[in-house]
Every structure is written in structure tokens, then in C-alpha cells.
CSV table of C-alpha atoms (C1' of nucleotides) in Angstrom, one decimal:
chain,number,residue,atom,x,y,z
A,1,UNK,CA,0.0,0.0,0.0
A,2,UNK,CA,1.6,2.8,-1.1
A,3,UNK,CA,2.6,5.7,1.5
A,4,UNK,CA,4.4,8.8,1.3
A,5,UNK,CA,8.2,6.6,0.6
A,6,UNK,CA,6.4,5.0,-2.3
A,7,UNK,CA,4.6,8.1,-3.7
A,8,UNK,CA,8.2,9.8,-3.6
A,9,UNK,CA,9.5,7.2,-5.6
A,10,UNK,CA,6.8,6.9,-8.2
A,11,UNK,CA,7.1,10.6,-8.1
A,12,UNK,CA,11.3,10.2,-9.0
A,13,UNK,CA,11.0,7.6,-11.7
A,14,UNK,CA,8.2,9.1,-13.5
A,15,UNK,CA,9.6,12.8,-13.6
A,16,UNK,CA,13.2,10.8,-15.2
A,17,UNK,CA,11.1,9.1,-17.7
A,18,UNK,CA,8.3,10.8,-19.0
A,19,UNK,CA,8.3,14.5,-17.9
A,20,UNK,CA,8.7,17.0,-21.0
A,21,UNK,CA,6.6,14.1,-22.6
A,22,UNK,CA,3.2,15.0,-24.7
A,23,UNK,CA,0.6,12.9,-24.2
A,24,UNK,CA,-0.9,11.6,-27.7
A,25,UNK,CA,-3.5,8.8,-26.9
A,26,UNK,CA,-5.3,7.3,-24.1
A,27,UNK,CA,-6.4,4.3,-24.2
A,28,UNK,CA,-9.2,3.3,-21.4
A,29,UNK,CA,-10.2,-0.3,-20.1
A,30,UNK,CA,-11.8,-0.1,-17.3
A,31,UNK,CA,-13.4,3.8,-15.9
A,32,UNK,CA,-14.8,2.2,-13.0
A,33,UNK,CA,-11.9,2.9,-10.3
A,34,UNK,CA,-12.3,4.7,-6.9
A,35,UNK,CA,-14.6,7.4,-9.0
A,36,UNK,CA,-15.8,7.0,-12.2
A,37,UNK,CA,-13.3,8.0,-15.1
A,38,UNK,CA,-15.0,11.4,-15.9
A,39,UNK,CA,-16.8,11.1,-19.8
A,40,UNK,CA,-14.0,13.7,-20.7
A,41,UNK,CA,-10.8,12.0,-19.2
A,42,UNK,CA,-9.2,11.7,-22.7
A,43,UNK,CA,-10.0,15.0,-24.7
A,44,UNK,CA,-8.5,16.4,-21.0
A,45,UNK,CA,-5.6,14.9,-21.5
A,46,UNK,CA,-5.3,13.9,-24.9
A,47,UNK,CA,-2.4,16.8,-26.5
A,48,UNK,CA,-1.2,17.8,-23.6
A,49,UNK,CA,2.5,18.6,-22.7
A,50,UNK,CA,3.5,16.5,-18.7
A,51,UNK,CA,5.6,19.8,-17.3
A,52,UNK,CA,6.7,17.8,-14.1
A,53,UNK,CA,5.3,15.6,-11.6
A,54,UNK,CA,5.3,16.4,-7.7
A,55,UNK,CA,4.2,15.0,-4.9
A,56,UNK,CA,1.9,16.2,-2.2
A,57,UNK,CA,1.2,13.4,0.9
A,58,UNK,CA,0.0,10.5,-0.8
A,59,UNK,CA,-0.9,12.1,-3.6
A,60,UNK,CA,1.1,12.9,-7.2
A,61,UNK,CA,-0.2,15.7,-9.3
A,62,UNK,CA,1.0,15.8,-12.7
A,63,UNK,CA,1.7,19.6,-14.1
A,64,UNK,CA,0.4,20.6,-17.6
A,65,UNK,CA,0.4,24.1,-18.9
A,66,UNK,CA,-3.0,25.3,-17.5
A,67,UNK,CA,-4.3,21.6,-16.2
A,68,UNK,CA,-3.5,19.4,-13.5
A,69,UNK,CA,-4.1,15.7,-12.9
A,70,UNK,CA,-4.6,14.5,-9.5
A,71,UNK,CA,-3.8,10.5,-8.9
A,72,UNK,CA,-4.2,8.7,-5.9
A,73,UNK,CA,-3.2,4.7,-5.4
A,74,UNK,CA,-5.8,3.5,-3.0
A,75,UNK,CA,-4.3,0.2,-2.2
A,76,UNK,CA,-2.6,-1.3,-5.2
A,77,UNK,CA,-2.7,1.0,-7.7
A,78,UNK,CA,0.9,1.2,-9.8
A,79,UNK,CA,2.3,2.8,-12.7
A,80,UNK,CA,4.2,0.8,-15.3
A,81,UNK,CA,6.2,2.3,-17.6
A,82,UNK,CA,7.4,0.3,-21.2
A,83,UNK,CA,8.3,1.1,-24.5
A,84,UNK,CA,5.2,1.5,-27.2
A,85,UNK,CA,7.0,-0.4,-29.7
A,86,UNK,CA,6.7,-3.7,-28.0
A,87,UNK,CA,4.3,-5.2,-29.7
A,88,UNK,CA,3.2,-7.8,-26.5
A,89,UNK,CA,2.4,-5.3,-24.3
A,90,UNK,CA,-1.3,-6.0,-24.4
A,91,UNK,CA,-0.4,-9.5,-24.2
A,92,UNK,CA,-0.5,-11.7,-20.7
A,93,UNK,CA,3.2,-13.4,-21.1
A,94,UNK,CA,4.8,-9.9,-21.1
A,95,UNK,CA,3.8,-9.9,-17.9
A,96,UNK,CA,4.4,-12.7,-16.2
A,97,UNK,CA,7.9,-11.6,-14.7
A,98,UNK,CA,6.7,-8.6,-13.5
A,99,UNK,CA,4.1,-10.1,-11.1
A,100,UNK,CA,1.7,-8.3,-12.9
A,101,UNK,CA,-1.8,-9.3,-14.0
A,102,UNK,CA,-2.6,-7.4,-17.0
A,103,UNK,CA,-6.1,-7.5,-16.3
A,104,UNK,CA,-5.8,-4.9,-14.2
A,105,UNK,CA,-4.2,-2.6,-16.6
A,106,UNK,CA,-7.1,0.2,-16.7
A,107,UNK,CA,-5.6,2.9,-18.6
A,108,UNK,CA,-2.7,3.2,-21.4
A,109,UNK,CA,-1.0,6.8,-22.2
A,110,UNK,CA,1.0,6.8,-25.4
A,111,UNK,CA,3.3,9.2,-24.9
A,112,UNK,CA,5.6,11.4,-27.4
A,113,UNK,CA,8.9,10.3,-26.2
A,114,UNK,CA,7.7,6.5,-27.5
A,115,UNK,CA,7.3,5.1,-23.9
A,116,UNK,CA,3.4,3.8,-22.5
A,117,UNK,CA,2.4,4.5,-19.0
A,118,UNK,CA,0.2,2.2,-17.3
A,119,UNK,CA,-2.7,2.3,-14.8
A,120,UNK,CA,-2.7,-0.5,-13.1
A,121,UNK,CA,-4.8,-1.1,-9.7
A,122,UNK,CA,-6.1,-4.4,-8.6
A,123,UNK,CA,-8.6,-3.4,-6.2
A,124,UNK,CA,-9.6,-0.4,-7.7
A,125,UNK,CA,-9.3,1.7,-5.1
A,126,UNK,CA,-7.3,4.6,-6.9
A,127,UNK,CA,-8.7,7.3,-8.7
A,128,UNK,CA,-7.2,9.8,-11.1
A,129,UNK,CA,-9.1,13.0,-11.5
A,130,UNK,CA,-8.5,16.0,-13.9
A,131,UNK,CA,-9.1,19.7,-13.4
A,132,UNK,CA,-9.0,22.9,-15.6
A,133,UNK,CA,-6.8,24.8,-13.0
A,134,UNK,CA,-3.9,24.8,-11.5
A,135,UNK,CA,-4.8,25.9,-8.1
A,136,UNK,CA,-4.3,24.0,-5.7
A,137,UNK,CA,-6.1,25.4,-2.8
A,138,UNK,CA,-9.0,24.6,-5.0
A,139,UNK,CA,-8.6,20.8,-4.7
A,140,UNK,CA,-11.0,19.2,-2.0
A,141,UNK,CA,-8.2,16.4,-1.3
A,142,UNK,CA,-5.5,18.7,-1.0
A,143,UNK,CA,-6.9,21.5,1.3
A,144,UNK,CA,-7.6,18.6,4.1
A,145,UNK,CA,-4.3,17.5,4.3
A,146,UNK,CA,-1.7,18.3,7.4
A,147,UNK,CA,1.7,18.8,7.5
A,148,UNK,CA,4.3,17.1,5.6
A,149,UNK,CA,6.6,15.2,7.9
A,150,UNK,CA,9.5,16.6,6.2
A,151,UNK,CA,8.0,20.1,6.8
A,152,UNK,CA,10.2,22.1,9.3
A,153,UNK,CA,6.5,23.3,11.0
A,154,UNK,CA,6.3,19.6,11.3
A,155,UNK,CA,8.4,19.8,15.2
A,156,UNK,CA,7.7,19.7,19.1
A,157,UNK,CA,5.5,23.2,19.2
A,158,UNK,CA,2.8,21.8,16.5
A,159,UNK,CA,2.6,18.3,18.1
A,160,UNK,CA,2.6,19.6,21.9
A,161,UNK,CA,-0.4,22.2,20.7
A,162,UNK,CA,-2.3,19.5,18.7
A,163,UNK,CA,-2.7,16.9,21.0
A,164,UNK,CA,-3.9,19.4,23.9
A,165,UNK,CA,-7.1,17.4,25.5
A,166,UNK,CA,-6.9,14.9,22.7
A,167,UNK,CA,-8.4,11.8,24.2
A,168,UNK,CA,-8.0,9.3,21.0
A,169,UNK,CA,-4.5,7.0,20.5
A,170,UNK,CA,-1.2,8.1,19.0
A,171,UNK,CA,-1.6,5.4,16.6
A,172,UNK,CA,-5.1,7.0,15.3
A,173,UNK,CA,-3.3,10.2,15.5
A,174,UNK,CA,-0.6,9.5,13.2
A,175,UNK,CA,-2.6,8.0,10.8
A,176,UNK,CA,-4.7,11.2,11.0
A,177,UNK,CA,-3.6,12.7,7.4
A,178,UNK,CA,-5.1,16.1,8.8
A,179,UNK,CA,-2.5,16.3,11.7
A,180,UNK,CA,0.5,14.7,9.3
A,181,UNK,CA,-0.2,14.0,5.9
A,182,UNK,CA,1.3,10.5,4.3
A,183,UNK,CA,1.9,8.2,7.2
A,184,UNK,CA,0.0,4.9,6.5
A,185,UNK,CA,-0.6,1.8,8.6
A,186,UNK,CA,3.1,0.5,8.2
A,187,UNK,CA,5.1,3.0,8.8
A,188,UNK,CA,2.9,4.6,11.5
A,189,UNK,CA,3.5,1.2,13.3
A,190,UNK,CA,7.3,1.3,12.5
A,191,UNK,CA,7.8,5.0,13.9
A,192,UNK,CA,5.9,3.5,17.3
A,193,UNK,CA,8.2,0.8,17.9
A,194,UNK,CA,11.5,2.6,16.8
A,195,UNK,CA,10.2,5.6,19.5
A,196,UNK,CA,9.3,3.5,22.2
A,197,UNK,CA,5.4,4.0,22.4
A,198,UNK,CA,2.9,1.6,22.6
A,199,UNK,CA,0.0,2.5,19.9
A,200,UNK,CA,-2.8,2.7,22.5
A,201,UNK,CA,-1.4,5.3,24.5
A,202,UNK,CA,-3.5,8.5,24.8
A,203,UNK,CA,-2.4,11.6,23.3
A,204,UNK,CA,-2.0,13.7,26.1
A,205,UNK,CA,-0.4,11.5,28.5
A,206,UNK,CA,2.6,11.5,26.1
A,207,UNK,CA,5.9,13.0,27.6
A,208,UNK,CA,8.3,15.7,25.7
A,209,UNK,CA,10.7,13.3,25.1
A,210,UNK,CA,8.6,10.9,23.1
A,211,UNK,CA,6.9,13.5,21.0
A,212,UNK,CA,10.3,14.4,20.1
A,213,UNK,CA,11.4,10.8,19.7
A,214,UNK,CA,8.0,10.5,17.3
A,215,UNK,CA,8.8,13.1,15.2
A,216,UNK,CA,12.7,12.3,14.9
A,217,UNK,CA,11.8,8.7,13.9
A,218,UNK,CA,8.8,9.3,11.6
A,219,UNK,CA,11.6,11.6,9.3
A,220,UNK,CA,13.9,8.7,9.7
A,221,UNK,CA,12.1,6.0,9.1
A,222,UNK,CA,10.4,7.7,5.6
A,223,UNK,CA,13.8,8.7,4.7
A,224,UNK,CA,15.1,5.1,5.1
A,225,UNK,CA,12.1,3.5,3.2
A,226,UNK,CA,12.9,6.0,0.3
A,227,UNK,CA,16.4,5.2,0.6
A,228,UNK,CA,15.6,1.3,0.1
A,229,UNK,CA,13.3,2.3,-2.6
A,230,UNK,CA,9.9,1.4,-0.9
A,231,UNK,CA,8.1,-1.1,1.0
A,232,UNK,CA,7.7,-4.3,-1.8
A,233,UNK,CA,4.5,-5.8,1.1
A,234,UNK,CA,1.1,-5.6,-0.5
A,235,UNK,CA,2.1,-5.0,-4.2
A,236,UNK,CA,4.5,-2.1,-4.0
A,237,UNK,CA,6.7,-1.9,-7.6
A,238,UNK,CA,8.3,0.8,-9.1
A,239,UNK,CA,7.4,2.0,-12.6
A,240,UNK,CA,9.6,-0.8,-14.5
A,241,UNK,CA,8.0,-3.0,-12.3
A,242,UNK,CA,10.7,-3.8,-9.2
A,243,UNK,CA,10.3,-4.4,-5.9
A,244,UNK,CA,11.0,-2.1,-2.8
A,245,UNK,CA,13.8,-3.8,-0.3
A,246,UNK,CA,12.3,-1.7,3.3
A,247,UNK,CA,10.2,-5.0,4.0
A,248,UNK,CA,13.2,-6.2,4.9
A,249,UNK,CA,13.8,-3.8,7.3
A,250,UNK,CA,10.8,-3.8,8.9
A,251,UNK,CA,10.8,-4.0,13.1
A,252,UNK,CA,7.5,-5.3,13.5
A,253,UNK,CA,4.5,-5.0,11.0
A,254,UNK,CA,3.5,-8.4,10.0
A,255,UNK,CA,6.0,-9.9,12.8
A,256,UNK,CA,2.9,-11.3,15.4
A,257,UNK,CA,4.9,-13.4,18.1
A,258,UNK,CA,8.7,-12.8,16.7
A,259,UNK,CA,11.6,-11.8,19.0
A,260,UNK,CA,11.7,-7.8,19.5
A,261,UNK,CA,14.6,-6.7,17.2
A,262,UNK,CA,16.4,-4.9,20.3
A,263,UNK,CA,19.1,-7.7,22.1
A,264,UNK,CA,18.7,-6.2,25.4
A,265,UNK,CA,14.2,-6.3,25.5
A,266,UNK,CA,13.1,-10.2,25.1
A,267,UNK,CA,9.6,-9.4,24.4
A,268,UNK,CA,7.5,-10.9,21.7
A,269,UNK,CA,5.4,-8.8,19.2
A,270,UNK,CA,1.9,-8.5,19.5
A,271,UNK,CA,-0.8,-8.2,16.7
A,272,UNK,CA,-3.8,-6.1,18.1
A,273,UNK,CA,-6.6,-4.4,16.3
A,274,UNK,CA,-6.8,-0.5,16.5
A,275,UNK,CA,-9.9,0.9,15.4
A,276,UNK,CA,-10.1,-2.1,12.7
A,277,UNK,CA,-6.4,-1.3,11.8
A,278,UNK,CA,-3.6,-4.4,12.3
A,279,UNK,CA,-1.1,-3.0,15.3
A,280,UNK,CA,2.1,-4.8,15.9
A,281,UNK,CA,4.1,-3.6,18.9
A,282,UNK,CA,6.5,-4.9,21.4
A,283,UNK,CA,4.6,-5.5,24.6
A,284,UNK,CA,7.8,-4.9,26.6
A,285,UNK,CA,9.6,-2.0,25.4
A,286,UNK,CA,6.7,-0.1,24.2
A,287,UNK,CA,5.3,2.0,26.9
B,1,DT,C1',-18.1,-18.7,2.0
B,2,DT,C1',-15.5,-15.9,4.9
B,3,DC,C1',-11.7,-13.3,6.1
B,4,DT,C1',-8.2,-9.9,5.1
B,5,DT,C1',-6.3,-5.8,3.3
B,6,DT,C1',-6.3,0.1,2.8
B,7,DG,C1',-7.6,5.2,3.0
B,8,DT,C1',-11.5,7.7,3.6
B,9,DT,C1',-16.0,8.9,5.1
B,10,DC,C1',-20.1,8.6,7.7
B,11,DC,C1',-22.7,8.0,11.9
B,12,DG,C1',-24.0,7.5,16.6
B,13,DG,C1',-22.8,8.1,21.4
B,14,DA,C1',-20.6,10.7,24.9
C,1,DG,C1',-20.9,21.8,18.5
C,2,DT,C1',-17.0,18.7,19.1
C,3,DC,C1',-14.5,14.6,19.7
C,4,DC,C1',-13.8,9.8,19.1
C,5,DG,C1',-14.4,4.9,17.9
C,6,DG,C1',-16.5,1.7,15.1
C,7,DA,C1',-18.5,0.5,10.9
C,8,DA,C1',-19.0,0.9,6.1
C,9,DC,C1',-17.3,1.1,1.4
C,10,DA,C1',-14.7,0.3,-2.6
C,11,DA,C1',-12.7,-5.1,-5.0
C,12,DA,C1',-10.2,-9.2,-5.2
C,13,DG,C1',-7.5,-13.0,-3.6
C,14,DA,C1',-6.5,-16.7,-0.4
DNA sequence: TTCTTTGTTCCGGA
DNA sequence: GTCCGGAACAAAGA
């Protein structure tokens, strides 16, 4: 499930391969994604010059000289990117190396620099969404969202302010994208452990030294996950189709009843539910 | 058939 | 009115 790490990475690859690119045909397969491909998708797009590509949370907008497209990956969506010259590439075998199922490739852009990039989403729970301006204040999605982690406003002051009275969990907090925007369930779980706090602890009962420990971590661990180009767990690939190396490096999502990774602790990870949400923590070290 | 997975939204209770 | 947790929703694979 792609989070802010895998975004940035999309984000990288596409802006070395296709920006400065002119869009010349789209081809659609399936408009029925988290919204309905609007009626005039192509004639949007169709023509149009890709400027660059940025990233804003989870979300990449893709610059063109008065429009903007606004993508968002749900679960499992992925670009692919591949040369329009192959002649397979509607075919299943040119697939089959990539762990991809072509089935789920919903949308084709021919593009002028004789590459194709690919929609691909299994559970449909992406959406990509045009609009005639460039503003971005005026984007519903975008106006919600909360700090950047990376944002230097992003520090002890804003977190000591926001929790004030706030009775819900740190773990609901983090993965509040209108406190911090582009934490997701794994690295939210990641930036507990590495900071010593157990997921269920309420807000305001957290001292100044863990909010600063939270905030220190959540930067490193992001920056570590884009380092190792991504998480690879549920489907994460890059746009020629790789796979991230951070589940490697993971401390304890998915690790229910393994060893916590510090020597000195001895616990055992636990799996608990948070607000339908899988938790893994240390029982020991995590106060 | 049932369970799991995610980000987001909605709803009811406090 | 505000806050918070739980449920619902989208779809598909195991």
C-alpha cells in the first residue's frame, strides 16, 4: 500500500522518464476505479504537454500548462512504464515476470517520447481526477491535508499544541492525514516501535521526550524506506515494475509473536486491532 | 463462503 | 458543537 516513501519514488521515476513528454493517446479499459473515469478523461488529456510531476502526501499531481491531474493509489494501484514499440504489451506473457496481471491494466498513455504508462490497480481503489486549473487550494483532497513530515513546521510546538485534550490514541493520531499527511498503517507502526510508544497510549499523556522521539523517527524512518526504494509488502513496484527492499527492514509489522529486534528487550510482538487497523508492537519495550 | 487488506467517510454516542 | 471509535465502502485473492 503505497505511502508517502512509495509516492516519492513513483514521483522520481516518473519525472526521469516521462516529464517533458506529450501525451498523444489514451487508451481506457476499465473507468470504474475509486470514481468514475469522468466522460472527458481523454479529450483532457489527450495533446497535452507532462511539465513535471510532484508529490503532495500521498498524492502525485501531474503539471500541464493550465491543467493538473490528480492521482491517488488506494491500495494497489501502480504505474508501469514500457516502450510502445513492443508489440506484447497487451499481451499476458509480457507480464508474467513482472508479477503483474494485466487485467488490471485500466488505462494506457502513449506518450511522445515512444514510452506507455500504465494504470494499473487491482482493487480499484485509486482514482485519477483532472481539473481545468492549476490551483491548488481549489482541490478538495488537497486542502484537508496536514503537515508534511518533512516540513520544518512539522516539530515539538505543532505536536505539543495538537494533541492538547486529545483523548484518542497516538496510533489513530498519526494515521490522521489532517495532523500529518502520508503516514499509512506500516510506517505509522514502525515510527511507534522505533520511538518507544505503545500505539494505544493516549495523546495527552505523552511526555516531551517521546513526541520528540516520534517526530525524529517518523523523518527517519520515511527517509530510510525511500532510501531502500519502498516497502515491496502488498504489491508495491516501481514504474519498470521492481520491488522495494524496506520489508526487509521492517521492526514489527506483520512480525505477530517474533523476537523484538532490540538484544537487550526479550519481548514478543503483538498483533492487536486499533480501530479495525492491524497493530504490531513490542509488549515490553513499548510504553 | 468468509476473512483480510487500505484510506477515507459517515454515523451515533458521549 | 466537538470529539472519538466503530462500521461501512470500494474489490479481489487466499
Amino acid at each position: 500500500m503505497p505511502e508517502l516513501p512509495e509516492v516519492e519514488i513513483v514521483k522520481r521515476s516518473l519525472n526521469q522518464k516521462i516529464s517533458k513528454s506529450r501525451i498523444l493517446n489514451i487508451k481506457i479499459h476499465n473507468k470504474r476505479l475509486r470514481y468514475k473515469l469522468t466522460n472527458s478523461f481523454i479529450q483532457d488529456l489527450v495533446g497535452e504537454k507532462i511539465i513535471k510531476i510532484s508529490r503532495k502526501s500521498k498524492y502525485l499531481i501531474f503539471y500541464f500548462s493550465k491543467k493538473i491531474l490528480l492521482v491517488h493509489f488506494g491500495m494497489t494501484g501502480k504505474f508501469l512504464i514500457k516502450k510502445s514499440s513492443n508489440k506484447k504489451i497487451f499481451k499476458t506473457s509480457f507480464y508474467y515476470d513482472l508479477n503483474i496481471i494485466p487485467k488490471h491494466n485500466h488505462i494506457y498513455f502513449q506518450l511522445s517520447n515512444g514510452l506507455v504508462l500504465i494504470y494499473n490497480d487491482i482493487r480499484r481503489f485509486g482514482f485519477l481526477k483532472t481539473y481545468n486549473s492549476k490551483k491548488l487550494r481549489n482541490i478538495a483532497f488537497l486542502k484537508k491535508l496536514g503537515l508534511e513530515p518533512f516540513d520544518k513546521n512539522f516539530n515539538e510546538n505543532y505536536f505539543s499544541n495538537y494533541i492538547v485534550g486529545k483523548k484518542k490514541n497516538i496510533k489513530n493520531l498519526l494515521m490522521d492525514q489532517t495532523f500529518v499527511s502520508g503516514l499509512g498503517n506500516i510506517y505509522v507502526n514502525e515510527a511507534l516501535f522505533l520511538s518507544k510508544v505503545k500505539p494505544t497510549r493516549e495523546c495527552a499523556s505523552l511526555k516531551k521526550h517521546e513526541i520528540r522521539e516520534l517526530i525524529k523517527n517518523i523523518k527517519k524512518i520515511l527517509k530510510i524506506a525511500i532510501s531502500k526504494g519502498g516497502s515491496s509488502i502488498k504489491n508495491f513496484q516501481g514504474t519498470s515494475g521492481e520491488s522495494g527492499k524496506f520489508q526487509q527492514f521492517f521492526y514489527v509489522y506483520g512480525l505477530k509473536n517474533k523476537k523484538c529486534s532490540r538484544l537487550w528487550c526479550k519481548g514478543e510482538i503483538k498483533k492487536i486491532f486499533i480501530c479495525n487497523r492491524s497493530s504490531f508492537y513490542c509488549s515490553k519495550c513499548q510504553k
